Amino acid sequence: MNYLHVLNGDATLEVFRKSGIPGDLVVCREMMCEGRVAPAPDIDTFLQNAPHTCTNTLG
């Protein structure tokens, strides 16, 4: 069985690699944990609005 592990940031990458847990690793680098994120009816609308939200949050 193959595994794909989606990690929530670079800080977890080295620790996960050293753990010896088998599988492929992907790091999800996103800013949705900062500031307000407007609800969206679907993922396409959400991703279209995300850069605007991040820009407003970061100044």
Backbone as JSON Lines, residues from 0, in Angstrom:
{"i":0,"aa":"M","n":[0.84,-1.18,0.0],"ca":[0.0,0.0,0.0],"c":[0.89,1.24,0.0]}
{"i":1,"aa":"N","n":[0.55,2.23,-0.82],"ca":[1.28,3.51,-0.88],"c":[0.55,4.55,-0.04]}
{"i":2,"aa":"Y","n":[1.32,5.43,0.58],"ca":[0.76,6.49,1.4],"c":[1.25,7.83,0.9]}
{"i":3,"aa":"L","n":[0.39,8.83,0.96],"ca":[0.75,10.21,0.68],"c":[0.42,11.0,1.94]}
{"i":4,"aa":"H","n":[1.43,11.6,2.53],"ca":[1.25,12.38,3.74],"c":[1.3,13.86,3.36]}
{"i":5,"aa":"V","n":[0.26,14.6,3.67],"ca":[0.19,16.04,3.41],"c":[0.5,16.74,4.72]}
{"i":6,"aa":"L","n":[1.63,17.44,4.75],"ca":[2.09,18.11,5.96],"c":[1.66,19.57,5.95]}
{"i":7,"aa":"N","n":[1.47,20.13,7.12],"ca":[0.94,21.49,7.21],"c":[2.0,22.57,7.27]}
{"i":8,"aa":"G","n":[3.21,22.27,6.9],"ca":[4.24,23.3,6.85],"c":[5.63,22.69,6.88]}
{"i":9,"aa":"D","n":[6.62,23.53,6.58],"ca":[8.0,23.07,6.52],"c":[8.53,22.61,7.87]}
{"i":10,"aa":"A","n":[8.0,23.15,8.96],"ca":[8.49,22.78,10.28],"c":[8.29,21.29,10.57]}
{"i":11,"aa":"T","n":[7.29,20.7,9.99],"ca":[7.0,19.29,10.23],"c":[7.77,18.36,9.29]}
{"i":12,"aa":"L","n":[8.33,18.9,8.23],"ca":[8.95,18.06,7.19],"c":[10.13,17.26,7.72]}
{"i":13,"aa":"E","n":[11.11,17.89,8.33],"ca":[12.29,17.16,8.8],"c":[11.95,16.16,9.89]}
{"i":14,"aa":"V","n":[11.06,16.54,10.79],"ca":[10.65,15.63,11.86],"c":[9.98,14.4,11.26]}
{"i":15,"aa":"F","n":[9.13,14.61,10.28],"ca":[8.43,13.49,9.65],"c":[9.42,12.59,8.91]}
{"i":16,"aa":"R","n":[10.37,13.2,8.21],"ca":[11.38,12.39,7.49],"c":[12.16,11.52,8.46]}
{"i":17,"aa":"K","n":[12.54,12.08,9.6],"ca":[13.32,11.34,10.6],"c":[12.51,10.26,11.3]}
{"i":18,"aa":"S","n":[11.19,10.33,11.22],"ca":[10.34,9.36,11.91],"c":[10.4,7.96,11.3]}
{"i":19,"aa":"G","n":[10.75,7.89,10.01],"ca":[10.81,6.6,9.35],"c":[9.46,6.09,8.88]}
{"i":20,"aa":"I","n":[8.43,6.88,9.0],"ca":[7.1,6.47,8.53],"c":[7.15,6.41,7.0]}
{"i":21,"aa":"P","n":[6.75,5.29,6.41],"ca":[6.83,5.16,4.95],"c":[5.79,6.01,4.23]}
{"i":22,"aa":"G","n":[6.12,6.39,3.01],"ca":[5.17,7.12,2.16],"c":[5.8,8.36,1.57]}
{"i":23,"aa":"D","n":[5.08,8.95,0.63],"ca":[5.51,10.18,-0.02],"c":[5.04,11.37,0.81]}
{"i":24,"aa":"L","n":[5.8,12.46,0.74],"ca":[5.49,13.65,1.52],"c":[5.2,14.84,0.61]}
{"i":25,"aa":"V","n":[4.2,15.61,0.97],"ca":[3.89,16.87,0.3],"c":[3.7,17.91,1.4]}
{"i":26,"aa":"V","n":[4.32,19.08,1.22],"ca":[4.15,20.16,2.18],"c":[3.15,21.16,1.6]}
{"i":27,"aa":"C","n":[2.12,21.44,2.36],"ca":[1.1,22.4,1.96],"c":[1.44,23.74,2.61]}
{"i":28,"aa":"R","n":[1.94,24.66,1.81],"ca":[2.3,25.99,2.31],"c":[1.16,26.95,1.96]}
{"i":29,"aa":"E","n":[0.42,27.33,2.96],"ca":[-0.71,28.21,2.73],"c":[-0.84,29.22,3.86]}
{"i":30,"aa":"M","n":[-1.57,30.28,3.6],"ca":[-1.72,31.36,4.58],"c":[-3.14,31.43,5.13]}
{"i":31,"aa":"M","n":[-3.92,30.38,4.95],"ca":[-5.31,30.46,5.38],"c":[-5.48,30.46,6.9]}
{"i":32,"aa":"C","n":[-4.39,30.24,7.62],"ca":[-4.48,30.28,9.08],"c":[-4.32,31.71,9.6]}
{"i":33,"aa":"E","n":[-4.04,32.66,8.73],"ca":[-3.84,34.05,9.12],"c":[-5.01,34.9,8.64]}
{"i":34,"aa":"G","n":[-5.56,35.68,9.53],"ca":[-6.59,36.64,9.14],"c":[-7.93,36.0,8.82]}
{"i":35,"aa":"R","n":[-8.8,36.81,8.29],"ca":[-10.15,36.35,7.93],"c":[-10.15,35.72,6.54]}
{"i":36,"aa":"V","n":[-10.9,34.66,6.42],"ca":[-11.09,34.01,5.13],"c":[-12.59,33.93,4.88]}
{"i":37,"aa":"A","n":[-13.03,34.58,3.83],"ca":[-14.46,34.62,3.52],"c":[-14.95,33.25,3.08]}
{"i":38,"aa":"P","n":[-16.15,32.87,3.51],"ca":[-16.71,31.6,3.04],"c":[-16.94,31.65,1.52]}
{"i":39,"aa":"A","n":[-16.88,30.49,0.9],"ca":[-17.08,30.4,-0.55],"c":[-17.93,29.17,-0.85]}
{"i":40,"aa":"P","n":[-18.72,29.23,-1.91],"ca":[-19.59,28.11,-2.25],"c":[-18.86,26.9,-2.82]}
{"i":41,"aa":"D","n":[-17.63,27.11,-3.31],"ca":[-16.86,26.01,-3.89],"c":[-15.38,26.34,-3.83]}
{"i":42,"aa":"I","n":[-14.54,25.34,-4.09],"ca":[-13.1,25.5,-3.96],"c":[-12.54,26.48,-4.99]}
{"i":43,"aa":"D","n":[-13.09,26.53,-6.19],"ca":[-12.59,27.46,-7.2],"c":[-12.77,28.91,-6.75]}
{"i":44,"aa":"T","n":[-13.94,29.23,-6.22],"ca":[-14.2,30.58,-5.72],"c":[-13.3,30.89,-4.53]}
{"i":45,"aa":"F","n":[-13.14,29.92,-3.65],"ca":[-12.27,30.09,-2.49],"c":[-10.85,30.45,-2.92]}
{"i":46,"aa":"L","n":[-10.29,29.7,-3.88],"ca":[-8.92,29.94,-4.32],"c":[-8.79,31.25,-5.08]}
{"i":47,"aa":"Q","n":[-9.83,31.68,-5.77],"ca":[-9.8,32.98,-6.45],"c":[-9.76,34.12,-5.44]}
{"i":48,"aa":"N","n":[-10.44,33.95,-4.31],"ca":[-10.5,34.99,-3.29],"c":[-9.29,34.97,-2.36]}
{"i":49,"aa":"A","n":[-8.6,33.85,-2.26],"ca":[-7.53,33.7,-1.28],"c":[-6.41,34.73,-1.44]}
{"i":50,"aa":"P","n":[-5.88,34.99,-2.65],"ca":[-4.8,35.99,-2.74],"c":[-5.24,37.36,-2.25]}
{"i":51,"aa":"H","n":[-6.46,37.76,-2.55],"ca":[-6.99,39.04,-2.1],"c":[-7.06,39.07,-0.58]}
{"i":52,"aa":"T","n":[-7.51,37.99,0.03],"ca":[-7.62,37.91,1.47],"c":[-6.23,38.01,2.1]}
{"i":53,"aa":"C","n":[-5.26,37.28,1.58],"ca":[-3.91,37.31,2.13],"c":[-3.27,38.67,1.99]}
{"i":54,"aa":"T","n":[-3.47,39.33,0.84],"ca":[-2.91,40.65,0.63],"c":[-3.47,41.64,1.64]}
{"i":55,"aa":"N","n":[-4.78,41.58,1.89],"ca":[-5.4,42.47,2.86],"c":[-4.92,42.18,4.27]}
{"i":56,"aa":"T","n":[-4.68,40.93,4.57],"ca":[-4.24,40.54,5.91],"c":[-2.81,40.99,6.16]}
{"i":57,"aa":"L","n":[-1.96,40.86,5.16],"ca":[-0.55,41.17,5.34],"c":[-0.21,42.65,5.14]}
{"i":58,"aa":"G","n":[-1.16,43.4,4.67],"ca":[-0.91,44.83,4.52],"c":[-0.7,45.15,3.11]}
